[in-house]
């Protein structure tokens, strides 16, 4: 009896969840033919509650919307008739009653997570499927299927992936997981190359993709009405150029290329966030200022704000990282809440950066990198295990939901398909990615000990996947300012599908054919680690003699400073640490 | 530079978080003397958004409120001037900008969790303090201090503990933790006594406390204007009579009495939820129907609804528990998301029960009890560790926040203090608790092998703590129906403080003085477990011969049914299980 009811409620949950989204996402929305009173209420309330047009995208699975709808009735307050309106006396005391509205939001979120996780089990039980296709592709397909079912069976469109949900609740666990388990040594050894690709590479891509798309627009290729303005094109270019950390993680975790290749591509996808944020904001406000009214000061502010966003985000992350180290120094009597500090303080670092419009991704990445050094020697082994697996669990389910929602969000009736624009965007993204990688690798190889080979460069180009960050950003574009918003949304989805499906599926066989060096999973032995440390000191010494301030020297100096001043402050039991650290 | 800014923002966060609450909780509210524009906006919006008077309590740290306030600006959409209102063009591109509103909700939640956790560290670093006082008391004191600071420094009252936050987000992890790690054998062995205390005991308390308070009211003790009606008194009695699981857990975990005593008191606090829910709803709707218009049908429905709420909640929990077992049978390729299923499905069980106005506490308790049998043999050792510590972490922080919020919520200007009502309530609660325990223990001892001694009965009476469930329920009372709501709120807080402080602090020395049998932490050896199993079969056999269907027979039959039909369906590798289960 109850299992049937449960299923019914689940279906209802999905339908209701979707009903909320329609009137806000649809510019040319078809009015729902039959909707329950609840839906009508929700809709009215949502429309009244809207203050700015840009707010329109902020609905769906965001845990907040149901609060806009007046809760028909709070918990345990009696049945529906027993509400506060005194004029209406209830008839009789009921034996039982049903009230879905008050638990709607958490229930729908739960159902989404559950169905995404079950879908994930499904793939892994069909071995052939999951050997050929990456999980991300399969999840998008499942999402599309759910989207189609909801679209045709319920007469209401769905868009559960809202930018706020994405940026505040799904992205942080994924990035924290990446930052906390970042192979620090590898990351800092390749930092030069990573920064080159992330900053110069992304700017290069924005300039070339934007310029080319605009030039093609000038030629009238897209048709009269659908040719976007200069700033519109560059706004689009700045969100479509960035390589996506979530997509890169999802694909690269399955192909197991060597660590250097992995860290260069993944590091780029993390650090390019500052460029994306700044360029996106800049193009957006230039658009509002008006092209003809931009003065030198605006451009100088733009360049300056890049440093503010990047360095500010990094600084906030590092400060919160140190604070976390400091706090966990004192947790030896309350082991059970140790993981709480790591999760909450990293999350606060992310939000803190977002308050100042700085790069939250940089903040949480560097918070993870910084805290790990100190936290790991303070917390208990059990807390360590909890952090590790809870982070993996959270990031894995966030990733699952992101790809599934990407699929669901694809099915709507607002698409503006412009074949030329889509084809040219994909072409320019691919071509300029390759050119950018070749040029910058040539530059990087002048300074690198381990040169990037042709094959490496190919994987770097081919691994430049686009993903949900671009999608969330394009949803945030203001329709009143950028007339071609819907065309941009459609094109972004097309680019994501192209990279995730075509490149994601073919990268595995290509890596095999090209014989790319694979990762070795072996952990370094104690001897090797001692040898490594010794070599570091030796190299720093050689650098000293040669008179060059290189990587090794900086690291050596930081290590000495860290050991003398920071560690004694942040680490509880230094002896234990020193023993463990060798 | 940033750390100062961060601190400033933290302070701001607390103030803003509090600002939201005032206009809704204050019946005789003093208008804030100076508030920022943001606060004024929030206030206006909240008042407009209010639909039913009962909704008034639903503000504060509930993750939803900020959604009622139109988000000034979604993420990454540019600075404040760049909003959608087209009439207003922005001046210049800014180097940097600050925008707190869009991250307010998650940021404030994070800050609360962080400060509660830091407070917890603080106690454990002052060894004397935490040896004398239970943690719950210290947390309430910290909460009161924070409340006073916020009250006098910010001119706005705070009430972050809303019933919705409590019931939907804080209670479930605590109860799941309790249910999942419930010593099943012990629980079912004592189920008879537990049910007797939970059902008959609670009803006895409601009747006697309500009756006595009403009788005293008739004598005019409380004063002319503050004498509540019959149904009002019984509504109050039904929420004040129930022993609170959170308070019991917090205190009993520190005193380490023997398992039987612990399971009887804690089991009672879990299973009395159905009684509380039903009585509370019943009194509430009788109040609306009007005392003179109640007919036999209403009373029959009330009695009937008890079985619906209790058995329905249990059934929903058991079904979701079986489903979780079934799902985890197939997770052997995706180990990392195994804990997700346990958390999400148990939470869905809770919400599912709440949809039908059944007992969510019973649902999630029995979901945990049921799933554990099957899940434990399906999931990996690492997932097991993650579930264990993540649950402990979640429930521990939820508990911490509940007590701290209880303290913060105490400081407000709506208190209606009626000395006689408070004193009499505390007296009746204590006296009838003792009488109830003595009477029902005498009844229970007729059937129990292990008799409850006088000392046991004393600890059972003394451990009947009241807590946050009562507080959340009294906040839900509709002011328009129950005129004495504020007096009830004040009295509930007084009772909670009395039990948590006086009884919570003195129970530890009393247990020592009375020489109550302590818990032995030793795990049973393999031999003892085999012996136990053998004894079960033997006892079932004896019961068969004597012709009595007792505890052992029921368990034996269920075990046989389980092994033959349920386990093969829900457990992946039965051989491994059978090996482990011995």
PDB file of N, CA, C and O in Angstrom, chain A residues 58 64 67 70-71 75-77 82 86 89 92-93 95 97 99 102-103 167 284-285 288 293 298 305 354-355 357 382 386 389 476 480, chain B residues 51 58 64 67 71 75 77 86 89 92-93 95 97 99 102-103 164 167-168 280 284-285 288 298 305 354-357 382 386 389 476 480:
ATOM      1  N   UNK A  58      16.522  31.942 -11.537  1.00  0.00           N
ATOM      2  CA  UNK A  58      16.790  31.426 -10.204  1.00  0.00           C
ATOM      3  C   UNK A  58      15.610  30.669  -9.621  1.00  0.00           C
ATOM      4  O   UNK A  58      15.032  31.027  -8.626  1.00  0.00           O
ATOM      5  N   UNK A  64      15.481  27.136  -2.223  1.00  0.00           N
ATOM      6  CA  UNK A  64      14.735  28.257  -1.675  1.00  0.00           C
ATOM      7  C   UNK A  64      13.316  28.445  -2.213  1.00  0.00           C
ATOM      8  O   UNK A  64      12.502  29.014  -1.504  1.00  0.00           O
ATOM      9  N   UNK A  67       9.898  28.597  -0.336  1.00  0.00           N
ATOM     10  CA  UNK A  67       9.677  29.599   0.691  1.00  0.00           C
ATOM     11  C   UNK A  67       8.928  30.796   0.125  1.00  0.00           C
ATOM     12  O   UNK A  67       8.252  31.513   0.853  1.00  0.00           O
ATOM     13  N   UNK A  70       3.777  30.657  -0.081  1.00  0.00           N
ATOM     14  CA  UNK A  70       3.425  30.606   1.332  1.00  0.00           C
ATOM     15  C   UNK A  70       3.177  29.156   1.693  1.00  0.00           C
ATOM     16  O   UNK A  70       2.402  28.489   1.020  1.00  0.00           O
ATOM     17  N   UNK A  71       3.869  28.675   2.711  1.00  0.00           N
ATOM     18  CA  UNK A  71       3.644  27.290   3.102  1.00  0.00           C
ATOM     19  C   UNK A  71       2.201  27.143   3.520  1.00  0.00           C
ATOM     20  O   UNK A  71       1.747  27.815   4.441  1.00  0.00           O
ATOM     21  N   UNK A  75       4.805  22.392   9.882  1.00  0.00           N
ATOM     22  CA  UNK A  75       4.829  21.028  10.375  1.00  0.00           C
ATOM     23  C   UNK A  75       3.957  20.838  11.608  1.00  0.00           C
ATOM     24  O   UNK A  75       3.921  21.655  12.494  1.00  0.00           O
ATOM     25  N   UNK A  76       3.332  19.679  11.662  1.00  0.00           N
ATOM     26  CA  UNK A  76       2.603  19.233  12.852  1.00  0.00           C
ATOM     27  C   UNK A  76       1.546  20.236  13.318  1.00  0.00           C
ATOM     28  O   UNK A  76       1.248  20.331  14.484  1.00  0.00           O
ATOM     29  N   UNK A  77       1.015  21.008  12.405  1.00  0.00           N
ATOM     30  CA  UNK A  77       0.069  22.020  12.836  1.00  0.00           C
ATOM     31  C   UNK A  77      -1.365  21.582  12.593  1.00  0.00           C
ATOM     32  O   UNK A  77      -2.273  22.383  12.612  1.00  0.00           O
ATOM     33  N   UNK A  82      -7.370  23.020   9.334  1.00  0.00           N
ATOM     34  CA  UNK A  82      -7.129  23.576  10.669  1.00  0.00           C
ATOM     35  C   UNK A  82      -6.272  24.828  10.637  1.00  0.00           C
ATOM     36  O   UNK A  82      -5.714  25.208  11.636  1.00  0.00           O
ATOM     37  N   UNK A  86      -9.718  31.944  10.885  1.00  0.00           N
ATOM     38  CA  UNK A  86     -10.658  31.577  11.940  1.00  0.00           C
ATOM     39  C   UNK A  86     -12.103  31.503  11.458  1.00  0.00           C
ATOM     40  O   UNK A  86     -12.927  30.840  12.062  1.00  0.00           O
ATOM     41  N   UNK A  89     -14.408  27.169  10.292  1.00  0.00           N
ATOM     42  CA  UNK A  89     -14.256  26.124  11.304  1.00  0.00           C
ATOM     43  C   UNK A  89     -14.169  24.764  10.636  1.00  0.00           C
ATOM     44  O   UNK A  89     -14.865  24.494   9.659  1.00  0.00           O
ATOM     45  N   UNK A  92     -14.716  17.922  10.983  1.00  0.00           N
ATOM     46  CA  UNK A  92     -14.488  16.850  11.942  1.00  0.00           C
ATOM     47  C   UNK A  92     -13.010  16.553  12.029  1.00  0.00           C
ATOM     48  O   UNK A  92     -12.242  16.908  11.152  1.00  0.00           O
ATOM     49  N   UNK A  93     -12.607  15.867  13.103  1.00  0.00           N
ATOM     50  CA  UNK A  93     -11.208  15.471  13.217  1.00  0.00           C
ATOM     51  C   UNK A  93     -10.942  14.310  12.273  1.00  0.00           C
ATOM     52  O   UNK A  93     -11.625  13.294  12.341  1.00  0.00           O
ATOM     53  N   UNK A  95      -9.113  11.106  10.326  1.00  0.00           N
ATOM     54  CA  UNK A  95      -8.316   9.948  10.717  1.00  0.00           C
ATOM     55  C   UNK A  95      -6.884  10.094  10.218  1.00  0.00           C
ATOM     56  O   UNK A  95      -5.928   9.783  10.911  1.00  0.00           O
ATOM     57  N   UNK A  97      -4.409  12.474   7.030  1.00  0.00           N
ATOM     58  CA  UNK A  97      -4.458  13.524   6.033  1.00  0.00           C
ATOM     59  C   UNK A  97      -3.145  13.554   5.257  1.00  0.00           C
ATOM     60  O   UNK A  97      -2.121  13.060   5.717  1.00  0.00           O
ATOM     61  N   UNK A  99      -0.393  15.969   3.057  1.00  0.00           N
ATOM     62  CA  UNK A  99       0.008  17.346   2.781  1.00  0.00           C
ATOM     63  C   UNK A  99       1.405  17.314   2.201  1.00  0.00           C
ATOM     64  O   UNK A  99       2.386  17.117   2.926  1.00  0.00           O
ATOM     65  N   UNK A 102       4.335  21.043   2.287  1.00  0.00           N
ATOM     66  CA  UNK A 102       5.307  21.522   3.265  1.00  0.00           C
ATOM     67  C   UNK A 102       6.635  20.793   3.225  1.00  0.00           C
ATOM     68  O   UNK A 102       7.635  21.304   3.737  1.00  0.00           O
ATOM     69  N   UNK A 103       6.695  19.584   2.639  1.00  0.00           N
ATOM     70  CA  UNK A 103       7.994  18.922   2.546  1.00  0.00           C
ATOM     71  C   UNK A 103       8.511  18.913   1.103  1.00  0.00           C
ATOM     72  O   UNK A 103       9.473  18.228   0.794  1.00  0.00           O
ATOM     73  N   UNK A 167      26.286  27.122  -8.549  1.00  0.00           N
ATOM     74  CA  UNK A 167      27.472  27.771  -7.989  1.00  0.00           C
ATOM     75  C   UNK A 167      27.549  27.649  -6.468  1.00  0.00           C
ATOM     76  O   UNK A 167      28.635  27.573  -5.913  1.00  0.00           O
ATOM     77  N   UNK A 284      30.005  42.320 -19.689  1.00  0.00           N
ATOM     78  CA  UNK A 284      28.637  42.617 -19.291  1.00  0.00           C
ATOM     79  C   UNK A 284      28.469  44.113 -18.993  1.00  0.00           C
ATOM     80  O   UNK A 284      27.504  44.741 -19.426  1.00  0.00           O
ATOM     81  N   UNK A 285      29.437  44.670 -18.258  1.00  0.00           N
ATOM     82  CA  UNK A 285      29.246  46.081 -17.896  1.00  0.00           C
ATOM     83  C   UNK A 285      29.638  47.008 -19.038  1.00  0.00           C
ATOM     84  O   UNK A 285      29.037  48.071 -19.197  1.00  0.00           O
ATOM     85  N   UNK A 288      26.650  47.513 -20.898  1.00  0.00           N
ATOM     86  CA  UNK A 288      25.697  48.460 -20.311  1.00  0.00           C
ATOM     87  C   UNK A 288      26.167  49.890 -20.470  1.00  0.00           C
ATOM     88  O   UNK A 288      25.363  50.806 -20.649  1.00  0.00           O
ATOM     89  N   UNK A 293      31.068  54.716 -25.174  1.00  0.00           N
ATOM     90  CA  UNK A 293      31.365  55.508 -23.981  1.00  0.00           C
ATOM     91  C   UNK A 293      32.479  54.922 -23.115  1.00  0.00           C
ATOM     92  O   UNK A 293      32.775  55.443 -22.041  1.00  0.00           O
ATOM     93  N   UNK A 298      38.017  52.537 -17.756  1.00  0.00           N
ATOM     94  CA  UNK A 298      37.295  51.269 -17.705  1.00  0.00           C
ATOM     95  C   UNK A 298      38.207  50.104 -18.029  1.00  0.00           C
ATOM     96  O   UNK A 298      38.144  49.050 -17.402  1.00  0.00           O
ATOM     97  N   UNK A 305      41.130  44.685 -12.134  1.00  0.00           N
ATOM     98  CA  UNK A 305      40.211  43.798 -11.427  1.00  0.00           C
ATOM     99  C   UNK A 305      40.599  42.340 -11.609  1.00  0.00           C
ATOM    100  O   UNK A 305      40.281  41.504 -10.775  1.00  0.00           O
ATOM    101  N   UNK A 354      33.109  34.969  -2.882  1.00  0.00           N
ATOM    102  CA  UNK A 354      31.978  35.374  -3.717  1.00  0.00           C
ATOM    103  C   UNK A 354      31.361  36.695  -3.239  1.00  0.00           C
ATOM    104  O   UNK A 354      30.842  37.473  -4.023  1.00  0.00           O
ATOM    105  N   UNK A 355      31.408  36.929  -1.926  1.00  0.00           N
ATOM    106  CA  UNK A 355      30.884  38.198  -1.395  1.00  0.00           C
ATOM    107  C   UNK A 355      31.600  39.376  -2.052  1.00  0.00           C
ATOM    108  O   UNK A 355      30.970  40.363  -2.431  1.00  0.00           O
ATOM    109  N   UNK A 357      32.996  39.370  -4.905  1.00  0.00           N
ATOM    110  CA  UNK A 357      33.054  39.130  -6.351  1.00  0.00           C
ATOM    111  C   UNK A 357      34.422  38.659  -6.797  1.00  0.00           C
ATOM    112  O   UNK A 357      34.869  38.982  -7.886  1.00  0.00           O
ATOM    113  N   UNK A 382      40.665   8.408  11.765  1.00  0.00           N
ATOM    114  CA  UNK A 382      39.259   8.185  11.415  1.00  0.00           C
ATOM    115  C   UNK A 382      38.651   9.418  10.774  1.00  0.00           C
ATOM    116  O   UNK A 382      37.876   9.331   9.828  1.00  0.00           O
ATOM    117  N   UNK A 386      37.005   9.802   7.120  1.00  0.00           N
ATOM    118  CA  UNK A 386      35.690  10.404   6.911  1.00  0.00           C
ATOM    119  C   UNK A 386      35.767  11.542   5.904  1.00  0.00           C
ATOM    120  O   UNK A 386      34.962  11.622   4.980  1.00  0.00           O
ATOM    121  N   UNK A 389      36.345  10.078   2.289  1.00  0.00           N
ATOM    122  CA  UNK A 389      35.232   9.422   1.615  1.00  0.00           C
ATOM    123  C   UNK A 389      33.996  10.310   1.538  1.00  0.00           C
ATOM    124  O   UNK A 389      33.235  10.240   0.577  1.00  0.00           O
ATOM    125  N   UNK A 476      22.773  33.084 -16.812  1.00  0.00           N
ATOM    126  CA  UNK A 476      22.758  34.328 -16.046  1.00  0.00           C
ATOM    127  C   UNK A 476      22.716  35.571 -16.919  1.00  0.00           C
ATOM    128  O   UNK A 476      22.509  36.672 -16.413  1.00  0.00           O
ATOM    129  N   UNK A 480      17.365  41.245 -21.312  1.00  0.00           N
ATOM    130  CA  UNK A 480      17.034  42.613 -21.709  1.00  0.00           C
ATOM    131  C   UNK A 480      18.228  43.347 -22.293  1.00  0.00           C
ATOM    132  O   UNK A 480      18.063  44.330 -23.006  1.00  0.00           O
TER     133      UNK A 480
ATOM    134  N   UNK B  51       1.531  34.629   4.854  1.00  0.00           N
ATOM    135  CA  UNK B  51       0.164  34.334   4.438  1.00  0.00           C
ATOM    136  C   UNK B  51      -0.711  33.960   5.619  1.00  0.00           C
ATOM    137  O   UNK B  51      -1.819  34.428   5.764  1.00  0.00           O
ATOM    138  N   UNK B  58       8.119  30.802  11.190  1.00  0.00           N
ATOM    139  CA  UNK B  58       8.951  30.144  10.201  1.00  0.00           C
ATOM    140  C   UNK B  58       9.952  31.105   9.573  1.00  0.00           C
ATOM    141  O   UNK B  58       9.889  31.401   8.391  1.00  0.00           O
ATOM    142  N   UNK B  64      15.383  28.813   3.883  1.00  0.00           N
ATOM    143  CA  UNK B  64      14.539  29.373   2.836  1.00  0.00           C
ATOM    144  C   UNK B  64      14.344  30.889   2.860  1.00  0.00           C
ATOM    145  O   UNK B  64      14.100  31.460   1.814  1.00  0.00           O
ATOM    146  N   UNK B  67      15.014  33.608   0.187  1.00  0.00           N
ATOM    147  CA  UNK B  67      14.364  33.519  -1.106  1.00  0.00           C
ATOM    148  C   UNK B  67      13.130  34.423  -1.164  1.00  0.00           C
ATOM    149  O   UNK B  67      12.717  34.842  -2.231  1.00  0.00           O
ATOM    150  N   UNK B  71      16.360  38.455  -4.310  1.00  0.00           N
ATOM    151  CA  UNK B  71      17.815  38.525  -4.338  1.00  0.00           C
ATOM    152  C   UNK B  71      18.214  39.766  -5.103  1.00  0.00           C
ATOM    153  O   UNK B  71      17.863  39.917  -6.257  1.00  0.00           O
ATOM    154  N   UNK B  75      24.393  35.345  -8.759  1.00  0.00           N
ATOM    155  CA  UNK B  75      25.842  35.191  -8.809  1.00  0.00           C
ATOM    156  C   UNK B  75      26.431  35.663 -10.127  1.00  0.00           C
ATOM    157  O   UNK B  75      25.892  35.432 -11.193  1.00  0.00           O
ATOM    158  N   UNK B  77      26.743  38.238 -11.709  1.00  0.00           N
ATOM    159  CA  UNK B  77      25.981  39.037 -12.662  1.00  0.00           C
ATOM    160  C   UNK B  77      26.465  40.483 -12.683  1.00  0.00           C
ATOM    161  O   UNK B  77      25.803  41.344 -13.214  1.00  0.00           O
ATOM    162  N   UNK B  86      16.806  48.820 -16.610  1.00  0.00           N
ATOM    163  CA  UNK B  86      17.518  49.395 -17.737  1.00  0.00           C
ATOM    164  C   UNK B  86      17.586  50.916 -17.686  1.00  0.00           C
ATOM    165  O   UNK B  86      18.463  51.536 -18.283  1.00  0.00           O
ATOM    166  N   UNK B  89      21.665  53.400 -16.098  1.00  0.00           N
ATOM    167  CA  UNK B  89      22.917  52.910 -16.669  1.00  0.00           C
ATOM    168  C   UNK B  89      24.037  53.045 -15.650  1.00  0.00           C
ATOM    169  O   UNK B  89      24.097  54.021 -14.904  1.00  0.00           O
ATOM    170  N   UNK B  92      30.734  53.584 -14.149  1.00  0.00           N
ATOM    171  CA  UNK B  92      32.022  53.103 -14.648  1.00  0.00           C
ATOM    172  C   UNK B  92      32.211  51.667 -14.219  1.00  0.00           C
ATOM    173  O   UNK B  92      31.573  51.195 -13.288  1.00  0.00           O
ATOM    174  N   UNK B  93      33.124  50.965 -14.872  1.00  0.00           N
ATOM    175  CA  UNK B  93      33.424  49.599 -14.459  1.00  0.00           C
ATOM    176  C   UNK B  93      34.244  49.649 -13.175  1.00  0.00           C
ATOM    177  O   UNK B  93      35.292  50.267 -13.133  1.00  0.00           O
ATOM    178  N   UNK B  95      36.620  48.505  -9.942  1.00  0.00           N
ATOM    179  CA  UNK B  95      37.768  47.620  -9.733  1.00  0.00           C
ATOM    180  C   UNK B  95      37.360  46.401  -8.906  1.00  0.00           C
ATOM    181  O   UNK B  95      37.784  45.295  -9.158  1.00  0.00           O
ATOM    182  N   UNK B  97      33.945  45.020  -6.001  1.00  0.00           N
ATOM    183  CA  UNK B  97      32.655  45.369  -5.420  1.00  0.00           C
ATOM    184  C   UNK B  97      32.284  44.356  -4.353  1.00  0.00           C
ATOM    185  O   UNK B  97      32.799  43.242  -4.330  1.00  0.00           O
ATOM    186  N   UNK B  99      29.095  42.384  -2.298  1.00  0.00           N
ATOM    187  CA  UNK B  99      27.672  42.081  -2.355  1.00  0.00           C
ATOM    188  C   UNK B  99      27.407  40.920  -1.418  1.00  0.00           C
ATOM    189  O   UNK B  99      27.705  39.777  -1.735  1.00  0.00           O
ATOM    190  N   UNK B 102      23.604  38.111  -1.772  1.00  0.00           N
ATOM    191  CA  UNK B 102      23.339  36.897  -2.535  1.00  0.00           C
ATOM    192  C   UNK B 102      23.891  35.633  -1.881  1.00  0.00           C
ATOM    193  O   UNK B 102      23.449  34.540  -2.185  1.00  0.00           O
ATOM    194  N   UNK B 103      24.882  35.767  -0.996  1.00  0.00           N
ATOM    195  CA  UNK B 103      25.379  34.559  -0.322  1.00  0.00           C
ATOM    196  C   UNK B 103      24.934  34.493   1.129  1.00  0.00           C
ATOM    197  O   UNK B 103      25.392  33.648   1.886  1.00  0.00           O
ATOM    198  N   UNK B 164      10.449  24.559  11.353  1.00  0.00           N
ATOM    199  CA  UNK B 164      10.773  23.873  10.106  1.00  0.00           C
ATOM    200  C   UNK B 164      12.238  23.482  10.036  1.00  0.00           C
ATOM    201  O   UNK B 164      12.566  22.368   9.631  1.00  0.00           O
ATOM    202  N   UNK B 167      12.637  20.491  12.526  1.00  0.00           N
ATOM    203  CA  UNK B 167      12.071  19.196  12.157  1.00  0.00           C
ATOM    204  C   UNK B 167      12.607  18.654  10.836  1.00  0.00           C
ATOM    205  O   UNK B 167      12.712  17.446  10.666  1.00  0.00           O
ATOM    206  N   UNK B 168      12.934  19.537   9.889  1.00  0.00           N
ATOM    207  CA  UNK B 168      13.357  19.035   8.581  1.00  0.00           C
ATOM    208  C   UNK B 168      14.855  18.860   8.454  1.00  0.00           C
ATOM    209  O   UNK B 168      15.317  18.076   7.641  1.00  0.00           O
ATOM    210  N   UNK B 280      -1.229  16.175  20.102  1.00  0.00           N
ATOM    211  CA  UNK B 280      -1.064  17.584  19.743  1.00  0.00           C
ATOM    212  C   UNK B 280      -2.067  17.990  18.665  1.00  0.00           C
ATOM    213  O   UNK B 280      -2.771  18.991  18.788  1.00  0.00           O
ATOM    214  N   UNK B 284      -5.433  20.351  19.171  1.00  0.00           N
ATOM    215  CA  UNK B 284      -5.481  21.531  18.324  1.00  0.00           C
ATOM    216  C   UNK B 284      -6.807  21.603  17.562  1.00  0.00           C
ATOM    217  O   UNK B 284      -7.443  22.652  17.496  1.00  0.00           O
ATOM    218  N   UNK B 285      -7.211  20.455  17.003  1.00  0.00           N
ATOM    219  CA  UNK B 285      -8.432  20.544  16.205  1.00  0.00           C
ATOM    220  C   UNK B 285      -9.687  20.502  17.080  1.00  0.00           C
ATOM    221  O   UNK B 285     -10.695  21.109  16.726  1.00  0.00           O
ATOM    222  N   UNK B 288     -10.434  23.915  17.774  1.00  0.00           N
ATOM    223  CA  UNK B 288     -11.095  24.638  16.684  1.00  0.00           C
ATOM    224  C   UNK B 288     -12.553  24.236  16.531  1.00  0.00           C
ATOM    225  O   UNK B 288     -13.404  25.054  16.202  1.00  0.00           O
ATOM    226  N   UNK B 298     -15.347  12.112  16.635  1.00  0.00           N
ATOM    227  CA  UNK B 298     -14.064  12.790  16.751  1.00  0.00           C
ATOM    228  C   UNK B 298     -13.122  12.031  17.665  1.00  0.00           C
ATOM    229  O   UNK B 298     -11.930  11.899  17.381  1.00  0.00           O
ATOM    230  N   UNK B 305      -6.547   7.469  14.767  1.00  0.00           N
ATOM    231  CA  UNK B 305      -5.414   8.120  14.118  1.00  0.00           C
ATOM    232  C   UNK B 305      -4.102   7.807  14.827  1.00  0.00           C
ATOM    233  O   UNK B 305      -3.042   7.875  14.232  1.00  0.00           O
ATOM    234  N   UNK B 354       6.140  12.328   6.977  1.00  0.00           N
ATOM    235  CA  UNK B 354       5.618  13.658   7.285  1.00  0.00           C
ATOM    236  C   UNK B 354       4.551  14.091   6.275  1.00  0.00           C
ATOM    237  O   UNK B 354       3.631  14.829   6.623  1.00  0.00           O
ATOM    238  N   UNK B 355       4.707  13.655   5.019  1.00  0.00           N
ATOM    239  CA  UNK B 355       3.696  13.990   4.012  1.00  0.00           C
ATOM    240  C   UNK B 355       2.314  13.520   4.467  1.00  0.00           C
ATOM    241  O   UNK B 355       1.324  14.226   4.311  1.00  0.00           O
ATOM    242  N   UNK B 356       2.278  12.311   5.020  1.00  0.00           N
ATOM    243  CA  UNK B 356       0.994  11.744   5.439  1.00  0.00           C
ATOM    244  C   UNK B 356       0.668  12.078   6.892  1.00  0.00           C
ATOM    245  O   UNK B 356      -0.165  11.428   7.499  1.00  0.00           O
ATOM    246  N   UNK B 357       1.379  13.050   7.459  1.00  0.00           N
ATOM    247  CA  UNK B 357       1.185  13.432   8.859  1.00  0.00           C
ATOM    248  C   UNK B 357       1.369  12.259   9.802  1.00  0.00           C
ATOM    249  O   UNK B 357       0.707  12.166  10.830  1.00  0.00           O
ATOM    250  N   UNK B 382      34.982   0.628   3.787  1.00  0.00           N
ATOM    251  CA  UNK B 382      35.224   2.065   3.757  1.00  0.00           C
ATOM    252  C   UNK B 382      33.918   2.845   3.799  1.00  0.00           C
ATOM    253  O   UNK B 382      33.810   3.870   4.477  1.00  0.00           O
ATOM    254  N   UNK B 386      32.648   5.515   6.557  1.00  0.00           N
ATOM    255  CA  UNK B 386      32.143   6.839   6.182  1.00  0.00           C
ATOM    256  C   UNK B 386      30.762   7.080   6.778  1.00  0.00           C
ATOM    257  O   UNK B 386      30.509   8.133   7.364  1.00  0.00           O
ATOM    258  N   UNK B 389      31.062   7.605  10.686  1.00  0.00           N
ATOM    259  CA  UNK B 389      31.599   8.864  11.176  1.00  0.00           C
ATOM    260  C   UNK B 389      30.855  10.065  10.629  1.00  0.00           C
ATOM    261  O   UNK B 389      30.704  11.079  11.310  1.00  0.00           O
ATOM    262  N   UNK B 476       4.910  26.365  17.268  1.00  0.00           N
ATOM    263  CA  UNK B 476       3.952  26.151  16.182  1.00  0.00           C
ATOM    264  C   UNK B 476       2.514  26.460  16.589  1.00  0.00           C
ATOM    265  O   UNK B 476       1.623  26.509  15.745  1.00  0.00           O
ATOM    266  N   UNK B 480      -3.667  32.894  17.334  1.00  0.00           N
ATOM    267  CA  UNK B 480      -5.053  33.330  17.179  1.00  0.00           C
ATOM    268  C   UNK B 480      -6.033  32.367  17.836  1.00  0.00           C
ATOM    269  O   UNK B 480      -7.160  32.739  18.154  1.00  0.00           O
TER     270      UNK B 480
END
